[in-house]
Short mmCIF file of C-alpha atoms and ligand atoms in Angstrom, two decimals:
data_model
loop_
_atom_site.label_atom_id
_atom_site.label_comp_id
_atom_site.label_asym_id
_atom_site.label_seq_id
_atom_site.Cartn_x
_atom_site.Cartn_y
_atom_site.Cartn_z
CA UNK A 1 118.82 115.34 138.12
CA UNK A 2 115.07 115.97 139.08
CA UNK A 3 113.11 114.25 136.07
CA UNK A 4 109.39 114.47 135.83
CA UNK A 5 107.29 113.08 133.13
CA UNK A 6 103.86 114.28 132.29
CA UNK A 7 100.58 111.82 132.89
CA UNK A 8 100.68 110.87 128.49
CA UNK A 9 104.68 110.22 128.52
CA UNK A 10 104.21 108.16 131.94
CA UNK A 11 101.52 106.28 129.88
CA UNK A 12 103.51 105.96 126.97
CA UNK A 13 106.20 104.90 128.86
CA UNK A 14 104.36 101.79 130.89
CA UNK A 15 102.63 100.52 128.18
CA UNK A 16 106.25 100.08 126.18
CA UNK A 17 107.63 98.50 130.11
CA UNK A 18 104.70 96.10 129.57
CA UNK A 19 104.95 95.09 126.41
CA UNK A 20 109.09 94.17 126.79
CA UNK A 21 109.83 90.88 126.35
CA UNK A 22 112.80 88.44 125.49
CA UNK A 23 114.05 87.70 121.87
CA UNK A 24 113.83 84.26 121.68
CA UNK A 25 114.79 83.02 117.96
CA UNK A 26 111.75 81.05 117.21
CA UNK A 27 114.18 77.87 116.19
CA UNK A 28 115.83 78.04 120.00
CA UNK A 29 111.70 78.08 121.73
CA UNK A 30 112.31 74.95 123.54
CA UNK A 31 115.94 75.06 124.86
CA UNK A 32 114.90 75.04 128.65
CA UNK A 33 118.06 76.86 129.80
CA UNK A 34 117.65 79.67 127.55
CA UNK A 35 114.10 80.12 128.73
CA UNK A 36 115.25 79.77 132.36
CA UNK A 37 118.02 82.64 131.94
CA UNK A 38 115.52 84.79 129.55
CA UNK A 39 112.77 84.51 131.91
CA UNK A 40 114.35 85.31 135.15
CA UNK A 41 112.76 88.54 136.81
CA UNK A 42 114.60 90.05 140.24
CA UNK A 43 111.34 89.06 142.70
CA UNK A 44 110.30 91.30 145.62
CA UNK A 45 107.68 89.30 147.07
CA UNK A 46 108.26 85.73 148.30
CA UNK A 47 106.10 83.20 149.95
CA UNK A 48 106.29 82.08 153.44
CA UNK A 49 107.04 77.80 151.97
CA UNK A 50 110.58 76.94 152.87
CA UNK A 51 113.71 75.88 150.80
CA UNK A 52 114.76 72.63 151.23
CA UNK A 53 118.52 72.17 151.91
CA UNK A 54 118.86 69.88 148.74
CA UNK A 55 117.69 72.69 146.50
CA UNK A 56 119.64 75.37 148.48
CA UNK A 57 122.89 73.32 149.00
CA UNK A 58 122.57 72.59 144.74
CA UNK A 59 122.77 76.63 144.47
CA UNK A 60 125.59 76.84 146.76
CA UNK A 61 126.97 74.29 144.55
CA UNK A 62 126.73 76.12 141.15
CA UNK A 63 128.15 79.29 143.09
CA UNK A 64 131.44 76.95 144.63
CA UNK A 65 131.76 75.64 140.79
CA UNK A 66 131.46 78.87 139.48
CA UNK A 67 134.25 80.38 136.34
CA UNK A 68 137.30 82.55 137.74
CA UNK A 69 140.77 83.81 137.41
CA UNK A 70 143.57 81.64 137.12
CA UNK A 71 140.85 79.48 139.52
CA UNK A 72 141.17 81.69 142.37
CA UNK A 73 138.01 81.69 143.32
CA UNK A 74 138.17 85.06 145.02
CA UNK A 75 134.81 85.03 146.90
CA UNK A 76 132.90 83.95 150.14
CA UNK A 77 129.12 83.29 151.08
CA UNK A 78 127.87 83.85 154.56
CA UNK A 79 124.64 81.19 154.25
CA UNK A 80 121.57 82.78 156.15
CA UNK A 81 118.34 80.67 157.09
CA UNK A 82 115.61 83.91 157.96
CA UNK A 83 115.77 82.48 161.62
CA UNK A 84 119.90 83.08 161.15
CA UNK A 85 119.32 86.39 159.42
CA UNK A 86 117.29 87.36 162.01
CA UNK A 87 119.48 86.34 165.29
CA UNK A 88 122.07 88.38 163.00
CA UNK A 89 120.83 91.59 162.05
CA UNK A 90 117.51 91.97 164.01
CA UNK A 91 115.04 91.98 161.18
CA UNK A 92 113.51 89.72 158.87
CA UNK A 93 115.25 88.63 155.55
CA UNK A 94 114.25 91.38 153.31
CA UNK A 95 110.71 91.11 151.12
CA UNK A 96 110.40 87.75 153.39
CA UNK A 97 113.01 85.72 151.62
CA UNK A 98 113.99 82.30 153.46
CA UNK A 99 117.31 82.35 152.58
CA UNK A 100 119.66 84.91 152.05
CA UNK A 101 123.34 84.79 150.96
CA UNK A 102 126.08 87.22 151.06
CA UNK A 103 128.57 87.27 148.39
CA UNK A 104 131.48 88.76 149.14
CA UNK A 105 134.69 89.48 147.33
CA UNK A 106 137.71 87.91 149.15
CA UNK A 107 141.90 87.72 148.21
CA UNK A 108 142.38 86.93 152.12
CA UNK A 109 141.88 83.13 151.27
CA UNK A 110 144.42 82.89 148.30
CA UNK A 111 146.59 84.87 149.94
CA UNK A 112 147.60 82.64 152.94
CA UNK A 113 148.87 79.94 150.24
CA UNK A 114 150.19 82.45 147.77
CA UNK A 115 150.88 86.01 147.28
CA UNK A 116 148.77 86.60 144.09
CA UNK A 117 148.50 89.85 143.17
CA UNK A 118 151.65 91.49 145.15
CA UNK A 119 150.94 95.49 145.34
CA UNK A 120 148.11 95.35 142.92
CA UNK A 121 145.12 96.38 145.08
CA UNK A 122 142.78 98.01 141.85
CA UNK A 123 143.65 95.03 139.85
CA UNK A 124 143.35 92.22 143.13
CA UNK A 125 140.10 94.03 144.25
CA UNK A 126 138.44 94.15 140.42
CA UNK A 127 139.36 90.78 139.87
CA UNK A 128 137.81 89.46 142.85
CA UNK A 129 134.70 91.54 142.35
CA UNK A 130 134.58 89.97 139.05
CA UNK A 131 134.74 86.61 140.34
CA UNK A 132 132.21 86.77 143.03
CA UNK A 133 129.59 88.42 140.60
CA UNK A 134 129.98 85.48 138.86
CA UNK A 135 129.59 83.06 141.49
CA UNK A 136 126.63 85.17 142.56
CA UNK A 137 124.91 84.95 139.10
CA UNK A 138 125.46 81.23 138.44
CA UNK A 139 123.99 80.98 142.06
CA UNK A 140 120.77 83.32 140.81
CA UNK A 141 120.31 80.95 137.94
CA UNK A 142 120.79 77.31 139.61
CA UNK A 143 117.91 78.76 141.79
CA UNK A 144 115.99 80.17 138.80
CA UNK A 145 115.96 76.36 136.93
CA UNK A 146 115.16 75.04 140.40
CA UNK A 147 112.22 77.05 140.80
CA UNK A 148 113.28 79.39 143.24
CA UNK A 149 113.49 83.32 142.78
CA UNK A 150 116.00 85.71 143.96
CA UNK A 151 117.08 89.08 143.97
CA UNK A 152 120.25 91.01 144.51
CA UNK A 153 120.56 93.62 146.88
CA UNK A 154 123.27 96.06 147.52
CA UNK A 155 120.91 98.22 149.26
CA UNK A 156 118.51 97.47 152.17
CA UNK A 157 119.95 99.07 155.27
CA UNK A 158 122.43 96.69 156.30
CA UNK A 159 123.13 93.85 153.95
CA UNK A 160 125.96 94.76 150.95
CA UNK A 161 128.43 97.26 149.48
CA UNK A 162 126.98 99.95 151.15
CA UNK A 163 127.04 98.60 154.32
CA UNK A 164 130.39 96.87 154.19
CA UNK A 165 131.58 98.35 156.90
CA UNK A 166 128.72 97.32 159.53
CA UNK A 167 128.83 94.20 157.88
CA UNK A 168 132.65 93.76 158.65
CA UNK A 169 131.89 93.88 162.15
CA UNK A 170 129.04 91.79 162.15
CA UNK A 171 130.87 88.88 160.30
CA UNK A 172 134.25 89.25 161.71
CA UNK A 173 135.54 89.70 158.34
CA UNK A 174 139.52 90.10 157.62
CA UNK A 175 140.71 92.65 155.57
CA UNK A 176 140.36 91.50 151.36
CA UNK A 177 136.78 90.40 152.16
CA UNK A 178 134.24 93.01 151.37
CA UNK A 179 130.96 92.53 150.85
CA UNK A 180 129.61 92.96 147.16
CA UNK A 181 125.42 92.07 147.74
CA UNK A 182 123.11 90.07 149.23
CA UNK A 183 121.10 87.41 147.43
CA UNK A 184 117.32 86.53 148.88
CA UNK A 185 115.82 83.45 147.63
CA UNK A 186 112.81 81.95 148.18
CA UNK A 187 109.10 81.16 146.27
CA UNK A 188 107.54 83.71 144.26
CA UNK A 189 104.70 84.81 145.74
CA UNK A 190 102.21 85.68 142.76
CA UNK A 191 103.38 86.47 138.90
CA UNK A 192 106.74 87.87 138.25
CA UNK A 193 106.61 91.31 137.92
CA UNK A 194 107.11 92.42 134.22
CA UNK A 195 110.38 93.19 132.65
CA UNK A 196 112.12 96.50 133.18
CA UNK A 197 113.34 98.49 130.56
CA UNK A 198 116.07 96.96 128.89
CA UNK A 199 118.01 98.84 126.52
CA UNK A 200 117.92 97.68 122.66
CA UNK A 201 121.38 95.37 121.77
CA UNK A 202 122.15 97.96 118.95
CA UNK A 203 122.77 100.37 122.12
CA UNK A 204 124.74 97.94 124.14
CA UNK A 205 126.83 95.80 121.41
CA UNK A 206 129.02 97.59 118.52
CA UNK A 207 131.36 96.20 115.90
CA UNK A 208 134.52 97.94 115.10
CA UNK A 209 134.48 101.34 116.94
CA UNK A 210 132.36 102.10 120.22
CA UNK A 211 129.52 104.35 119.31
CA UNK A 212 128.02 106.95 121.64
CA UNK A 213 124.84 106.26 122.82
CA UNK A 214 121.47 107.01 120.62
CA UNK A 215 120.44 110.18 122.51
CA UNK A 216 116.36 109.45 121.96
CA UNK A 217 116.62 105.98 122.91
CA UNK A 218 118.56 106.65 125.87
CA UNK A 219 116.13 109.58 127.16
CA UNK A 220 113.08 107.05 126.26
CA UNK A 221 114.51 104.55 128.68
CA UNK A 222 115.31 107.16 131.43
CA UNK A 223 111.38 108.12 130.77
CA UNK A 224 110.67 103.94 131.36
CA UNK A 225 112.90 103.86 134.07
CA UNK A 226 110.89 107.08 136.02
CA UNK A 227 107.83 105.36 135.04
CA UNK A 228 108.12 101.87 136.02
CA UNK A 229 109.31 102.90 139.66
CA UNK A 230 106.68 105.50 140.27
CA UNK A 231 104.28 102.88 138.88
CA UNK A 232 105.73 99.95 141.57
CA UNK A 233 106.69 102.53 144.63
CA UNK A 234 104.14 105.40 144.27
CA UNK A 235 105.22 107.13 147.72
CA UNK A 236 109.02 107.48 146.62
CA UNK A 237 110.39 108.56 142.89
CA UNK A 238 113.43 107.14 141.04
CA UNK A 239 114.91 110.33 142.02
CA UNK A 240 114.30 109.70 145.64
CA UNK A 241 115.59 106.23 145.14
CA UNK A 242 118.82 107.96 143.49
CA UNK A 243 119.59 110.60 146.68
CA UNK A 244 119.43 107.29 148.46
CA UNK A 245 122.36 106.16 146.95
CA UNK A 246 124.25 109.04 146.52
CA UNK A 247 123.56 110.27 150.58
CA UNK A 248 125.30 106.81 151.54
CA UNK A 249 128.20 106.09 148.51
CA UNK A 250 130.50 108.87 150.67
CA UNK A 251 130.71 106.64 153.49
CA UNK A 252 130.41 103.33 151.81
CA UNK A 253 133.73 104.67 150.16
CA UNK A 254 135.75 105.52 153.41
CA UNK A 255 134.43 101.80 154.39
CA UNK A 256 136.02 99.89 151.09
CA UNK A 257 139.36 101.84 151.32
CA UNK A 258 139.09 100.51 154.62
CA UNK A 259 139.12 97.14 154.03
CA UNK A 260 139.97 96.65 150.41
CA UNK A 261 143.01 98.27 150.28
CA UNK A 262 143.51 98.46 154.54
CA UNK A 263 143.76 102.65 154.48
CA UNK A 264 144.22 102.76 158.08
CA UNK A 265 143.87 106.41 157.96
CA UNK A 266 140.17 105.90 157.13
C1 LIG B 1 124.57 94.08 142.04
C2 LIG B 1 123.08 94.32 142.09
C3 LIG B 1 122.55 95.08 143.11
C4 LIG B 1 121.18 95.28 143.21
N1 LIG B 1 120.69 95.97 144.28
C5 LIG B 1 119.34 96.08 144.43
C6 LIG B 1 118.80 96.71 145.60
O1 LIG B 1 119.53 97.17 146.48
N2 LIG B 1 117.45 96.78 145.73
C7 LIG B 1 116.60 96.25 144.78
O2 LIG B 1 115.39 96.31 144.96
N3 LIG B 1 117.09 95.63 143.65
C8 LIG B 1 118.44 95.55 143.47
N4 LIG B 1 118.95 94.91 142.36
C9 LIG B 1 118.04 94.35 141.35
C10 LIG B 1 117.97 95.28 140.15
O3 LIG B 1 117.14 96.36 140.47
C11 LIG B 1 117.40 94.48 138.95
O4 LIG B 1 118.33 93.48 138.60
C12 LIG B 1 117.18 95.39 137.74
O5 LIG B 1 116.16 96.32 138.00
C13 LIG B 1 116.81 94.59 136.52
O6 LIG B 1 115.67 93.81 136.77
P1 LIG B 1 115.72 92.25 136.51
O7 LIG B 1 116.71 91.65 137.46
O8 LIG B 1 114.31 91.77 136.80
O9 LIG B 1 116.12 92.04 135.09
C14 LIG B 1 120.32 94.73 142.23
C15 LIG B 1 120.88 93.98 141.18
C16 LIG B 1 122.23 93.78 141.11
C17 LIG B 1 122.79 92.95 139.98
#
């Protein structure tokens, strides 16, 4: 990997991050859902005002309702207040959130009623990740038109995919529930950041036959991408951020075979 961009690209780059913004057909302006779902930002700083259990048990409520397969609604939420989080794990919610929710995939439920997806584990476990991405999304939204921001983590030390198996032990979780990502809510402190690079639709949505990615746009957004987190982390690098990852998938594999598909050799 190793990408570096010079001080005018970097510039370049910024400026275009800053200047993003939604398509909003100038007909559709007013339709207060669209602006809701267009608008939404993943927040890192939140302020230190409280959620009210109406407004938080109304998100829970849009996850519970939330789309799935054949209804199964493969998925669990561990519910954190910080004070909970903290009596948990140690530490506070992350960025200060005052809520925090764990989504986690789960065919143990189903499974005690009926036998679903008999020796299917890549198609049980997919679907159920499905599902609870869902349910996590619809969750990130009901907060979004209630005026509370979120973001999804699977990455802060201890709190989603990567940590599923710490977080097994921690929640006392049976085997088929694995933890996808965490959700933080709470009140934006200050603006929402701007948006980050989003590739064009032309890139992402084809008719007919899939076409291979547009090699200049796709190294102008890796240039963005470098750009926009040097700009918001300037002692780390996207590539820093990236060994990150990688240094932890090995284990947070051995974990999931672990409990997905119950590998006891692992
Ligand atoms: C499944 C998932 C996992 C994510 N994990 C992290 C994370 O560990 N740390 C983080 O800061 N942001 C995380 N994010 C937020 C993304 O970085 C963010 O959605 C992306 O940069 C796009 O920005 P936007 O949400 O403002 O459109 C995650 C998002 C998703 C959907």
């Amino acid at each position: 990997m190793g990408i570096s961009l010079g001080p005018i690209k970097a510039a370049r780059s910024l400026w275009r991050i800053l200047r993003g913004k939604p398509n909003i057909p100038s007909s559709l302006q007013d339709n207060a859902l669209l602006r809701t779902l267009l608008h939404r930002r993943s927040v890192r700083s939140f302020s230190d005002r409280p959620i009210p259990d109406d407004v938080f048990a109304a998100i829970l409520e849009a996850g519970r309702l939330a789309p799935s397969t054949v209804n199964l609604q493969t998925w669990a939420f561990a519910a954190f207040t910080a004070e909970s989080w903290r009596a948990t794990f140690g530490s506070d919610i992350p960025f200060k959130g005052q809520r925090a929710l764990i989504v986690m995939g789960d065919t143990h439920r189903a499974r005690t009623v009926l036998n679903a997806f008999p020796r299917s584990p890549l198609v049980e476990y997919t679907v159920a990740v499905m599902n609870a991405s869902l349910a996590a999304m619809a969750m990130n939204i009901a907060a979004e038109a209630l005026g509370v921001s979120s973001v999804m983590l699977s990455e802060t030390g201890r709190s989603g995919l990567l940590d599923a198996g710490y977080l097994r032990d921690k929640l006392a979780l049976p085997a088929g529930v694995f933890p996808l990502l965490t959700i933080v809510f709470g009140y934006a402190r200050g603006a929402y950041p701007p948006m980050p690079p989003k590739l064009p639709l032309e890139q992402i949505c084809f008719q007919g036959r899939y076409r291979e990615p547009d090699a200049d746009v796709m190294a102008d957004w890796l240039a963005q991408m470098v750009a926009g987190y040097k700009a918001s982390h300037i002692f780390s690098s996207f590539d820093a951020q990236l060994k990150v990852y990688q240094a932890k998938i090995g284990r947070a594999e051995a974990d999931l075979q672990k409990i997905v598909f119950h590998d006891p050799e692992k």
